[in-house]
Tab-separated table of C-alpha atoms and ligand atoms in Angstrom:
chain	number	residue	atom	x	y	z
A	1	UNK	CA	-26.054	116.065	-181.186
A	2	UNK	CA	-25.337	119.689	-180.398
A	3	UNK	CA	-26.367	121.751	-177.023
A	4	UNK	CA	-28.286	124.930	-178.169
A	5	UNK	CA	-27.673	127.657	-176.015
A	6	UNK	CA	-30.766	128.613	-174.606
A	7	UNK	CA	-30.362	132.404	-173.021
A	8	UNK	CA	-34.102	133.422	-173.555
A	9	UNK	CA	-34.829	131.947	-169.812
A	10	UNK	CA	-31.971	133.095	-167.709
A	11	UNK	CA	-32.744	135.804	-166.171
A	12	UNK	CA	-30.980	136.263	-162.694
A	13	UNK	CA	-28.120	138.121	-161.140
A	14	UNK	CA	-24.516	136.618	-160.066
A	15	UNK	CA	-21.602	138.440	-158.693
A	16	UNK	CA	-18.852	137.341	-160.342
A	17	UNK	CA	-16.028	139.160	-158.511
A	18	UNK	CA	-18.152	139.976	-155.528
A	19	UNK	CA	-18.326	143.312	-156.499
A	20	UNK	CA	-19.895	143.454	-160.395
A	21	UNK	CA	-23.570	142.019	-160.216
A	22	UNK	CA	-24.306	140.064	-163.592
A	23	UNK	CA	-27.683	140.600	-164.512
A	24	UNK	CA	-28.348	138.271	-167.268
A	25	UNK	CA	-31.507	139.756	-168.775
A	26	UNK	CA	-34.146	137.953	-170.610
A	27	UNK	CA	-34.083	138.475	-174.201
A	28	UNK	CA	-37.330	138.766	-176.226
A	29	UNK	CA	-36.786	136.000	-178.380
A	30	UNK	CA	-38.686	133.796	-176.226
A	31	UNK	CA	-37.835	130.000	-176.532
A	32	UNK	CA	-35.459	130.824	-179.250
A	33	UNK	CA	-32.708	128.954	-178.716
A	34	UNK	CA	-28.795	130.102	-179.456
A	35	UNK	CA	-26.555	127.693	-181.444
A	36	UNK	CA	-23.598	128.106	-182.714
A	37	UNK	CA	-22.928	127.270	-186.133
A	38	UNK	CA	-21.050	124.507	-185.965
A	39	UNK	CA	-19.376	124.149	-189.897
A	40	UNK	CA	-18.440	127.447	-189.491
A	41	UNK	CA	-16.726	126.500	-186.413
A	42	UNK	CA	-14.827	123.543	-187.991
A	43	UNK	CA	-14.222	125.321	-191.356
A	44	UNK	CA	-12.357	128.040	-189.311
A	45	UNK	CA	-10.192	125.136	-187.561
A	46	UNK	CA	-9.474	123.511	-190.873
A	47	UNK	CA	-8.583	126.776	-192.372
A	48	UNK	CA	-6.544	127.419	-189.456
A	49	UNK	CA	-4.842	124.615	-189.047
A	50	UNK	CA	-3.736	124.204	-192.835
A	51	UNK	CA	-1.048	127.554	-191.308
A	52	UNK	CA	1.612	125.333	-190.579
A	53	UNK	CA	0.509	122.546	-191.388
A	54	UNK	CA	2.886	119.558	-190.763
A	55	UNK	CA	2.859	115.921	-193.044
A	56	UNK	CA	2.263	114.086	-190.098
A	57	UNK	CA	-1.314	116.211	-189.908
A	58	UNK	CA	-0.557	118.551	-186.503
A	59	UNK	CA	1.463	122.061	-186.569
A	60	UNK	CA	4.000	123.816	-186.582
A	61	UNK	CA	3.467	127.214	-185.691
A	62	UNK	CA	5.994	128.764	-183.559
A	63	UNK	CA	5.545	132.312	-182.442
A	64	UNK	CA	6.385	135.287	-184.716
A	65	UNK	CA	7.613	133.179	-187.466
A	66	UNK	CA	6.304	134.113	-190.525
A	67	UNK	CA	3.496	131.019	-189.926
A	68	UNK	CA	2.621	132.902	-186.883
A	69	UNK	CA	1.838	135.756	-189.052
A	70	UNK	CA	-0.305	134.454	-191.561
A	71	UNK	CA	-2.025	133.219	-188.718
A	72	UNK	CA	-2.842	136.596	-187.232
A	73	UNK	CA	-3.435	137.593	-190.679
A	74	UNK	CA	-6.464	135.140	-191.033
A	75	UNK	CA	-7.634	136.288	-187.837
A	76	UNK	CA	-7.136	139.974	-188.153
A	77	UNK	CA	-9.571	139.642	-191.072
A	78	UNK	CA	-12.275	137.517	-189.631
A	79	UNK	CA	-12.650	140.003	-186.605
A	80	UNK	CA	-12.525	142.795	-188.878
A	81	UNK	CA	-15.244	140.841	-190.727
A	82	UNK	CA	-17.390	140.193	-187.729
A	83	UNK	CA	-17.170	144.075	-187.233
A	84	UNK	CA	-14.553	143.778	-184.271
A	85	UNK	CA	-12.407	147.041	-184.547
A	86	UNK	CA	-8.668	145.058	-183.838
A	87	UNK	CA	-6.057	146.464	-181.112
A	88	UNK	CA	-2.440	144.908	-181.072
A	89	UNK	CA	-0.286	145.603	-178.630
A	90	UNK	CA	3.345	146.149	-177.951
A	91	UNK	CA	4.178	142.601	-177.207
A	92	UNK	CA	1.874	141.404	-180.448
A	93	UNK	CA	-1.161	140.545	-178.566
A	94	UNK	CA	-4.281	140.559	-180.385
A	95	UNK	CA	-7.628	142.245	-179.038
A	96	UNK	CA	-10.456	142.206	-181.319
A	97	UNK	CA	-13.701	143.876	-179.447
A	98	UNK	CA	-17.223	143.915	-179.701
A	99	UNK	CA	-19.092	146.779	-178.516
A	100	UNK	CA	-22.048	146.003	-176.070
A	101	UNK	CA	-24.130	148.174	-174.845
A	102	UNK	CA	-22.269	149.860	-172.294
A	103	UNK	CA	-18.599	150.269	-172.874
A	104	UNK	CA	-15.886	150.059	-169.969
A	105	UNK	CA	-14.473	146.539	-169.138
A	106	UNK	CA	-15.129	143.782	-171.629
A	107	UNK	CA	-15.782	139.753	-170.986
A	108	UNK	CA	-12.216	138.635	-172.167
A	109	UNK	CA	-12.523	135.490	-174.500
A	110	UNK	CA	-9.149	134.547	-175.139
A	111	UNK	CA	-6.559	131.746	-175.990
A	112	UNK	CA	-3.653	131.868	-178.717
A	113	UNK	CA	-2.493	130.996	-182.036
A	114	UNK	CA	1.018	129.843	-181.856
A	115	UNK	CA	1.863	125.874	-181.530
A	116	UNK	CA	4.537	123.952	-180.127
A	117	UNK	CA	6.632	122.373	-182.558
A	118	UNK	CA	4.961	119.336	-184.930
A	119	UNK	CA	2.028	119.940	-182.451
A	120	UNK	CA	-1.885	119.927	-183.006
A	121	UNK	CA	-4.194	121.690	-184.783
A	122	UNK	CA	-6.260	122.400	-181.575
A	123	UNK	CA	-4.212	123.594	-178.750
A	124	UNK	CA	-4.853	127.108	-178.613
A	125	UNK	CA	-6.619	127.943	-182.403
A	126	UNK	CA	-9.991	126.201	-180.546
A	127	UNK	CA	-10.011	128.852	-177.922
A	128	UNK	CA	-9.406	131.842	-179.831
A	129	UNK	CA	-11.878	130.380	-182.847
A	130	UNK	CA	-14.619	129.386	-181.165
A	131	UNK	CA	-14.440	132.861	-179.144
A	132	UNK	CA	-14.981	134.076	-183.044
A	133	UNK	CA	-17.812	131.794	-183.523
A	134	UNK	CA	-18.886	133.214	-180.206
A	135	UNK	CA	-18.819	136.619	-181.989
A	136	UNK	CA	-20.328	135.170	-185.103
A	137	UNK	CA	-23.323	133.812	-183.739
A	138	UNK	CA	-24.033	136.801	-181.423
A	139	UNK	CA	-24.214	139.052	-184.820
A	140	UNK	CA	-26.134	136.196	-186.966
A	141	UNK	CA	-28.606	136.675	-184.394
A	142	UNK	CA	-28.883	140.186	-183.463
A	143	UNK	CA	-28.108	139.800	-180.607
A	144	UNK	CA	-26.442	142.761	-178.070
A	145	UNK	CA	-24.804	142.230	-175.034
A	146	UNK	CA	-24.913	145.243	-172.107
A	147	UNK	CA	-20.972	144.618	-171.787
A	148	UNK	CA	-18.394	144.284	-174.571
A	149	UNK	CA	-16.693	141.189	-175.228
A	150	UNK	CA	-13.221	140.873	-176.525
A	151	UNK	CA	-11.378	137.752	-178.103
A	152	UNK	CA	-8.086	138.041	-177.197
A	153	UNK	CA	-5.355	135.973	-179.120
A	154	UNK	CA	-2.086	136.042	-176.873
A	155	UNK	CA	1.463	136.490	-178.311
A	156	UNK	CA	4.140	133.185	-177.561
A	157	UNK	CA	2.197	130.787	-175.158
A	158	UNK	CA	3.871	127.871	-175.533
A	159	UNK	CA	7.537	129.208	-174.885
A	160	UNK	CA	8.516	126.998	-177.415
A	161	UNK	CA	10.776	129.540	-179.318
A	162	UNK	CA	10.998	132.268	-176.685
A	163	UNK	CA	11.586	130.804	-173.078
A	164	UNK	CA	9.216	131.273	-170.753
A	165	UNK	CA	5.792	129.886	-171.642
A	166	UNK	CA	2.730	132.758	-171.389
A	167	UNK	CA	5.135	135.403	-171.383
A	168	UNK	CA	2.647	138.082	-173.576
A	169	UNK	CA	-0.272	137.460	-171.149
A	170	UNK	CA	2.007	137.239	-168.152
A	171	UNK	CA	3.579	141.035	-169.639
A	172	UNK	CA	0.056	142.978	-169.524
A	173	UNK	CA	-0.162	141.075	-166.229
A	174	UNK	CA	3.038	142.513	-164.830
A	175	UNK	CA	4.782	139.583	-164.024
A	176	UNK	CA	7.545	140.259	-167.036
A	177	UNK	CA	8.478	143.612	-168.028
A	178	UNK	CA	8.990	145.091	-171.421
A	179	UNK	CA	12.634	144.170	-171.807
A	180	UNK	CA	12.941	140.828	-170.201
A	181	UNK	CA	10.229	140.104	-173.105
A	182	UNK	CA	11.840	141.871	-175.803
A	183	UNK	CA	15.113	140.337	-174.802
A	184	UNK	CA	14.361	136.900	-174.865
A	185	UNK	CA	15.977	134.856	-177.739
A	186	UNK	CA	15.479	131.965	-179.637
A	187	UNK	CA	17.915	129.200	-180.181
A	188	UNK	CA	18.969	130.866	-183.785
A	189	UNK	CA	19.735	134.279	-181.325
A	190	UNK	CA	16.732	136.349	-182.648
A	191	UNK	CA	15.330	138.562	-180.188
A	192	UNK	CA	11.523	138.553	-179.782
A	193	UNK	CA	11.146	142.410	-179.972
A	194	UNK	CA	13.185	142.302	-183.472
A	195	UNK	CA	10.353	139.351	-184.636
A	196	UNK	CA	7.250	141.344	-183.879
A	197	UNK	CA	8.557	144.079	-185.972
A	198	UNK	CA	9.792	141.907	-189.125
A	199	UNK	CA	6.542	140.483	-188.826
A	200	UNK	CA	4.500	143.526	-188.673
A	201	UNK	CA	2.923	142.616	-184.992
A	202	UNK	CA	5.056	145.766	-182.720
A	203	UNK	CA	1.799	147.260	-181.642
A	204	UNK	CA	1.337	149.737	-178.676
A	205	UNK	CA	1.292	149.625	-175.141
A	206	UNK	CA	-1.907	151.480	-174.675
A	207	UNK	CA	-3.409	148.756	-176.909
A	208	UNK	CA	-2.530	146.278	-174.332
A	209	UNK	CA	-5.925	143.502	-172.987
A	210	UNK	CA	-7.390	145.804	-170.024
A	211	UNK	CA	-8.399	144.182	-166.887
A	212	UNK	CA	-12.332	142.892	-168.200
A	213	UNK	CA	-15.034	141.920	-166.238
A	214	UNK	CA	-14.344	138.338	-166.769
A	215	UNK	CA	-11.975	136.135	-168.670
A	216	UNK	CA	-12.990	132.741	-170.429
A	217	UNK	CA	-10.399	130.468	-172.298
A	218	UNK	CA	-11.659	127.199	-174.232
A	219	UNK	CA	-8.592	124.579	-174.267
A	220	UNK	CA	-8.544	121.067	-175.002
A	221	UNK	CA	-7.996	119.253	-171.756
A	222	UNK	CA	-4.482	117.701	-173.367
A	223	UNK	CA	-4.972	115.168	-170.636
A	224	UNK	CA	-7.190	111.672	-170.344
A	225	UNK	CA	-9.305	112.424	-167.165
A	226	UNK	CA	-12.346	113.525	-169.447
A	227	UNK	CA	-12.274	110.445	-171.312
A	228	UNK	CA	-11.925	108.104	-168.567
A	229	UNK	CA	-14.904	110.300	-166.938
A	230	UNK	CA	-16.945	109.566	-170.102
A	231	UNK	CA	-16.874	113.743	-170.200
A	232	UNK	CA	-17.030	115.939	-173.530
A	233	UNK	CA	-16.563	118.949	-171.476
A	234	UNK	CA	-14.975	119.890	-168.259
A	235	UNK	CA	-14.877	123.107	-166.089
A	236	UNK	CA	-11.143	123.790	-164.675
A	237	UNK	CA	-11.050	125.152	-160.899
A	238	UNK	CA	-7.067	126.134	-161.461
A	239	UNK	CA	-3.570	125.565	-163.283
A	240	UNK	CA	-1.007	123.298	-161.121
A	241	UNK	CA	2.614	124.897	-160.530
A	242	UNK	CA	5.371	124.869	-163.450
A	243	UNK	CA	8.571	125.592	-163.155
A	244	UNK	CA	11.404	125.516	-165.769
A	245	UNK	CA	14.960	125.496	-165.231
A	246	UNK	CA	17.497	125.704	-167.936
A	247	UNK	CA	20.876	123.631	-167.219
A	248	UNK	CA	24.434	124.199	-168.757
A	249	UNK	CA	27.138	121.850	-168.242
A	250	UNK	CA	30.525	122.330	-169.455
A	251	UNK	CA	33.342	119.254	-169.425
A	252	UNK	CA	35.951	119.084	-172.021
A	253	UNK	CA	35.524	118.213	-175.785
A	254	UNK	CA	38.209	115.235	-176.021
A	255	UNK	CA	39.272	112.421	-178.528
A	256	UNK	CA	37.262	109.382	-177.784
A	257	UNK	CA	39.748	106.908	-178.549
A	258	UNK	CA	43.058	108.017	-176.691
A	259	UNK	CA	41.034	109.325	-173.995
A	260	UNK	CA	41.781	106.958	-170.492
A	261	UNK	CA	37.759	106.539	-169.030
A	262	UNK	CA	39.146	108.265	-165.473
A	263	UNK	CA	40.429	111.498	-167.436
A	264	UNK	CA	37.126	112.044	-168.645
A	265	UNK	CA	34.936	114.983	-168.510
A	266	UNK	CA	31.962	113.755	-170.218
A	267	UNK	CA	29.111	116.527	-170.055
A	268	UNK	CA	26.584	114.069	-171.901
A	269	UNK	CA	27.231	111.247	-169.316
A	270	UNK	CA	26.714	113.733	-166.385
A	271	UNK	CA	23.190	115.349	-168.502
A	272	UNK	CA	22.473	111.662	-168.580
A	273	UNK	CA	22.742	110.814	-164.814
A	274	UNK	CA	20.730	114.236	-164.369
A	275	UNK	CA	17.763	113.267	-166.613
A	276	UNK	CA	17.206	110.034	-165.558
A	277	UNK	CA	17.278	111.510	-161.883
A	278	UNK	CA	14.646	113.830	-162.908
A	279	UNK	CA	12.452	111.245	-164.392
A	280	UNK	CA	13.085	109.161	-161.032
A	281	UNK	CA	12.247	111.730	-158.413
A	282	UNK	CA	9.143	112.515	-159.805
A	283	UNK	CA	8.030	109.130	-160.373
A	284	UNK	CA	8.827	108.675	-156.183
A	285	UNK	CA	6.391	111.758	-155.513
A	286	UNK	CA	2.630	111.791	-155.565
A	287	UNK	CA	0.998	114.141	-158.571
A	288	UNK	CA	4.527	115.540	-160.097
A	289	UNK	CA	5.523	114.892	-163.502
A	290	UNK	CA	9.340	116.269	-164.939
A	291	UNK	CA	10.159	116.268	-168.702
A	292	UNK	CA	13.893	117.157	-170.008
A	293	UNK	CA	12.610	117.753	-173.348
A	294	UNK	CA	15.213	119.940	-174.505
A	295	UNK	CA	18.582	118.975	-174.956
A	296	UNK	CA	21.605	119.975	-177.169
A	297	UNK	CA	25.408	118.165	-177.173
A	298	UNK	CA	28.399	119.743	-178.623
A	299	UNK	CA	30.453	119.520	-180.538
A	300	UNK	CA	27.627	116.818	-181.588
A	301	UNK	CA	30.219	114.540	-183.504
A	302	UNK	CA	30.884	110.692	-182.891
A	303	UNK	CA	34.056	110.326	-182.171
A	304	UNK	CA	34.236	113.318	-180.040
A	305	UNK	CA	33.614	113.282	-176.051
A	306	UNK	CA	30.846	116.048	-175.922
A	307	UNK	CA	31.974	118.988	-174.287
A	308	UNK	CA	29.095	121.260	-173.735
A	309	UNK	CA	25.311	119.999	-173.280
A	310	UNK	CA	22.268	122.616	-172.423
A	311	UNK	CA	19.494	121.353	-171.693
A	312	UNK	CA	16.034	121.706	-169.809
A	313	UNK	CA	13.806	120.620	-166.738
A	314	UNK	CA	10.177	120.818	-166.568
A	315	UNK	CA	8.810	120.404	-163.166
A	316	UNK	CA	4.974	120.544	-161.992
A	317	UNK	CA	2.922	120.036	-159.153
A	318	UNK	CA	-0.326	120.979	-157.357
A	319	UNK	CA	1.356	122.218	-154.282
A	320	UNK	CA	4.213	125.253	-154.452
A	321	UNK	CA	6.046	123.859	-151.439
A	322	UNK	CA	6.532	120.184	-153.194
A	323	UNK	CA	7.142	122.389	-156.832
A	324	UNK	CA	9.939	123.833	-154.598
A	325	UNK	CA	10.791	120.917	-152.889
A	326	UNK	CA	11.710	118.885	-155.996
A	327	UNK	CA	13.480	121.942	-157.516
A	328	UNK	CA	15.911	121.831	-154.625
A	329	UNK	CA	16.262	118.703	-155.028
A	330	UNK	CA	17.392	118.740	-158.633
A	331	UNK	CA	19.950	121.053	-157.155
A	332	UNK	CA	20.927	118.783	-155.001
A	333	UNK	CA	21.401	115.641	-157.776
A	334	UNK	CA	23.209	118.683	-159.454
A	335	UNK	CA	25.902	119.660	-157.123
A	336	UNK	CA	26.051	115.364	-156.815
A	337	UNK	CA	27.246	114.818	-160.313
A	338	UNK	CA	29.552	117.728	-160.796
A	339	UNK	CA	31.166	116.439	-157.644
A	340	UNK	CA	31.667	112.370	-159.534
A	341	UNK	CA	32.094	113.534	-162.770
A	342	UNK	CA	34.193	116.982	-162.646
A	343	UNK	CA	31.976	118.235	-165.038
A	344	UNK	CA	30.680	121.861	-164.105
A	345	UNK	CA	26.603	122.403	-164.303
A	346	UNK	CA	25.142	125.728	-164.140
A	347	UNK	CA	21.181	125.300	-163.037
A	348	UNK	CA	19.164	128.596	-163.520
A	349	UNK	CA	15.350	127.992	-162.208
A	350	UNK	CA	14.253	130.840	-164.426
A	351	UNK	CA	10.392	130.621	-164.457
A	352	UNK	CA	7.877	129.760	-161.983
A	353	UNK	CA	4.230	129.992	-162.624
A	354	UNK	CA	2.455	129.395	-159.039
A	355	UNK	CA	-0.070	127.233	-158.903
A	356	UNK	CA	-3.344	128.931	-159.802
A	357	UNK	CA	-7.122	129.040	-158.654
A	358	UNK	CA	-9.816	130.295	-160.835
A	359	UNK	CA	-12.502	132.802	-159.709
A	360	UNK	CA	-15.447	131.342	-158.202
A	361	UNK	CA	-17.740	133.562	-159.161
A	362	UNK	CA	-16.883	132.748	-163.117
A	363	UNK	CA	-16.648	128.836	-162.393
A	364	UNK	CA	-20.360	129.145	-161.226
A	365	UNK	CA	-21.067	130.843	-165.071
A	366	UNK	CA	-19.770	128.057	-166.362
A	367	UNK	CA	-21.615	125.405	-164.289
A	368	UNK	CA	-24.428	127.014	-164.693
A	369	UNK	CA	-23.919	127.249	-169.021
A	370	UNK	CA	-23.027	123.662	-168.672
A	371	UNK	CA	-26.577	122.835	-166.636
A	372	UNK	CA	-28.632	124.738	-168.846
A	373	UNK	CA	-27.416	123.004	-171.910
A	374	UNK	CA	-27.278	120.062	-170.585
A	375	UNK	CA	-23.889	118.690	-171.254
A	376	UNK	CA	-22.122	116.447	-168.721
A	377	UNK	CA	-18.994	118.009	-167.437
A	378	UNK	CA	-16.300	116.809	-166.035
A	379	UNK	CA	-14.395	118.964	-162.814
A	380	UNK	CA	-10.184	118.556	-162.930
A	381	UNK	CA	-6.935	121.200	-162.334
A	382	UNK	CA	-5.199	122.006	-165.396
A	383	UNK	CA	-1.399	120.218	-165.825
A	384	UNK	CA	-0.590	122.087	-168.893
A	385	UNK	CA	0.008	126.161	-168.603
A	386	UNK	CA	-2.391	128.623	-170.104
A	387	UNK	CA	-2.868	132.379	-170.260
A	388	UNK	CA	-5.403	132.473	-167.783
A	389	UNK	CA	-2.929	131.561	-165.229
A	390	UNK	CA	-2.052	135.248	-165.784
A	391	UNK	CA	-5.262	136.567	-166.788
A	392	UNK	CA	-6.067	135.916	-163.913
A	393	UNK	CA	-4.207	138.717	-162.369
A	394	UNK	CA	-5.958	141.262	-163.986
A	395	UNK	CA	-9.620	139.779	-163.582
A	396	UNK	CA	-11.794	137.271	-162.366
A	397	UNK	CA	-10.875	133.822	-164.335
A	398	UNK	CA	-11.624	130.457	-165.632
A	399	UNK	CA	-11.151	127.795	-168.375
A	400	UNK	CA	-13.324	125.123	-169.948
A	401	UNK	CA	-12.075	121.783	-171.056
A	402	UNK	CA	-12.945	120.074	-174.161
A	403	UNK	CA	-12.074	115.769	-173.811
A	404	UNK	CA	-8.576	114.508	-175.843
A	405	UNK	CA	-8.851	111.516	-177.614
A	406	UNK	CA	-6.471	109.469	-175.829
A	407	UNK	CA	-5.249	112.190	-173.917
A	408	UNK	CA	-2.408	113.403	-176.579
A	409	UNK	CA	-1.351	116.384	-177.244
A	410	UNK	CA	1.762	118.882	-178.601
A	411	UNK	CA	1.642	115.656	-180.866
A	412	UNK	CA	0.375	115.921	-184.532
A	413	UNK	CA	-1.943	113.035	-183.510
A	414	UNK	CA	-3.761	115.776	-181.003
A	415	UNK	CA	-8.111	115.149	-181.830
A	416	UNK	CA	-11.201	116.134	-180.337
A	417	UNK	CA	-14.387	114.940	-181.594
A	418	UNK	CA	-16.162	117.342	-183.341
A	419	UNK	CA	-19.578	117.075	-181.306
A	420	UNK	CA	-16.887	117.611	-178.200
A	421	UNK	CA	-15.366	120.953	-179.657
A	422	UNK	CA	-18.833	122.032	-180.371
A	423	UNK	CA	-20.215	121.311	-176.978
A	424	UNK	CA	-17.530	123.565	-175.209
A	425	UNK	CA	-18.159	125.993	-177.861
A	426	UNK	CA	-21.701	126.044	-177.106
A	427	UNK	CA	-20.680	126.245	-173.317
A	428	UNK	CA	-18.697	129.233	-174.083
A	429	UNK	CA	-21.300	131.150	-175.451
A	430	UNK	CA	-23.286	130.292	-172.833
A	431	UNK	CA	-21.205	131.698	-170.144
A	432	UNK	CA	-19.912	134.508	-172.213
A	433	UNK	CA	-23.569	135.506	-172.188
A	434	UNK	CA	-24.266	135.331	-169.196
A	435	UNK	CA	-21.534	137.588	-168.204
A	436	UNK	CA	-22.041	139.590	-170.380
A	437	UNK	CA	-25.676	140.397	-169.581
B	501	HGY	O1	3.772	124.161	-171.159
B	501	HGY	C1	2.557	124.162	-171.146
B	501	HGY	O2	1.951	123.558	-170.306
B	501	HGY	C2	1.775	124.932	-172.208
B	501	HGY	O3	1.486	124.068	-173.265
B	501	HGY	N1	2.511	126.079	-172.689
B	502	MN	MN1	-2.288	125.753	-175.295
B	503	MN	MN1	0.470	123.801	-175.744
């Protein structure tokens, strides 16, 4: 069963920043209803998702490798098909945008293309597809809009590659500048700038997402709180906190035979005493959740006690003060094992994305899509970062949620139903038409 998106009877002005009125005019196609076309919609996932694509069915598709590239590739030419003229900028983001009938600010559509590593074919492609089949359907129809819209696919969300997560989206918003983001290197020592030009993607700074009227990204929820609800869709008031810390420790490579237990200077033991610390304090506190999900030993060898270990912490919470709260805490458990273990650990806390709230004005658009068409939705914070965290420093902001099949995701066993994906595409173009009038 699909929601059609019925904008011939919404007529009615919003303000969705308190200062732009919406008008959402009647169009003349009287009880005409707008659906998107839904095989398009999945055909353009399963070409997308065979970019990267992984034996155990998810993705790998880490940013500015060369499957990031034939990614934008594909996209590049279905904008250019749908008649977008294509902008990228000089940290690789993509802007494809539609003209409407005024120009000025556009109603941002936007998500990205790059994956975590043997991730799923949904996190990120959905947003920045069905924003195409947003496009798509708009132009099947005829159909102009008084403001331009723009689908926006953002350079290196996941962080995977190049620490920190959102750092393209959080560049145009000013929260990284040019060189911390062309300085940033992967574990192999490639620098991000050098990547976007090998891979052709070194655009220009004027090219850069401007601030838009509005800003609308379509995620899967990556969580189970829509299926327990019974939800296919779900409108996000805000992004928890995040922070990520990246932890040396340095003890002393030794034989481990000869080697008396007391002499030791074991930098796996101490990691080991620090992760399972992290895993304990935020099972003692309310709504946090920490993941060391990066670790490396060295030398790496089995008869040798490892010297070095790097590793990472992933903390998040609702509230800033508690985000802060636990970090000190880890520093704490820190300066407790280098004291036992004579091991020395180095913690850098080197990004911190604040806990975010979305724009009311937008959430309302979305409610209101989500009335209209009927589909039950489902109200719950985002746990997992997105671009509109900093999107929403350069305009009015909000996300919609499409249910997880058990909840998984950055797993190649990631699924959404397809009448879900449909129904928060077809909530999408509902509330991109409404702001865009
Ligand atoms: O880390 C996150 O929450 C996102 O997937 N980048
Ligand atoms: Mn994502
Ligand atoms: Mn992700």
């Amino acid at each position: 069963m699909g929601w059609g998106a019925s904008i011939s009877r919404i007529p009615g002005w919003g303000s969705v920043d308190g200062k732009t009125d919406v008008r959402v005019e009647a169009t003349d196609r009287g009880d005409d209803t707008v659906r998107i076309d839904a095989t398009r919609l999945h055909d353009s996932l399963d070409q997308m998702a065979k970019i990267g694509a992984t034996p155990g069915g998810g993705v790998t598709r880490l940013a500015l490798t060369d499957e990031d590239k034939a990614a934008r590739d594909l996209l590049r030419s279905w904008l250019e098909a749908a008649g977008l003229a294509v902008r990228v900028d000089d940290v690789g983001n993509m802007t494809g945008r539609r003209p409407g009938g005024e120009d000025g600010p556009a109603v941002i559509l936007a998500s990205h293309l790059d994956s975590v590593r043997e991730g799923g074919r949904f996190d990120g492609a959905l947003g920045v597809l069905a924003a195409l089949e947003v496009v798509r359907t708009l132009n099947d129809r005829g159909i102009a809009t008084r403001r331009p819209i723009e689908v926006v696919n953002w350079t290196n969300e996941e962080g995977v590659r190049f620490e920190p997560a959102m750092l393209c989206s959080g560049a145009v918003s000013g929260r990284f500048d040019r060189p911390y983001v062309y300085g940033r290197v992967d574990r192999d020592g490639r620098r991000l700038e050098d990547e976007l030009r090998r891979i052709g993607y070194l655009g220009a700074a004027a090219d850069r997402p401007r601030p838009g009227v509005a800003y609308l990204e379509l995620h899967i929820e990556q969580g189970p709180v829509l299926e327990a609800e019974g939800c296919p869709v779900g409108i996000v008031p805000g992004i928890v906190g995040i922070t990520w810390l990246d932890v040396r420790l340095s003890g002393r490579a030794d034989h481990a035979g000869p080697s008396p237990m007391g002499l030791r200077r074991d930098a796996l033991a101490a990691a080991a005493r620090l992760v399972s610390g992290v895993e304990a304090m935020a099972r003692e506190t309310d709504d946090a959740v920490a993941t060391v999900g990066r670790l490396v030993v060295e030398p790496n060898s089995i008869n040798t006690i490892p010297g070095r270990v790097t590793m990472s912490v992933d903390l998040r919470h609702p509230s800033a003060a508690t985000l802060d709260a636990l970090a000190a805490r880890f520093e704490n458990l820190v300066a407790e094992v280098q004291g036992m273990s004579g091991v020395e650990i180095a913690a850098d806390r080197f990004w911190t994305s604040e806990p975010t709230p979305f724009d009311a004005g937008v959430l309302a658009v979305v409610q209101d899509a989500c009335d209209d068409l009927g589909v039950p939705a489902g109200r719950l914070w985002s746990r997992a970062g997105h671009d509109a965290k900093y999107a929403q420093d350069l305009c009015p902001a909000a996300m919609i949620f499409v249910r997880s099949r058990d909840g998984l995701s950055h797993n190649e066993g990631e699924y959404s139903a397809p009448e879900d994906l449909e129904a928060g595409a077809q909530v999408l173009l509902g509330a991109a038409v409404r702001l865009a009038g």
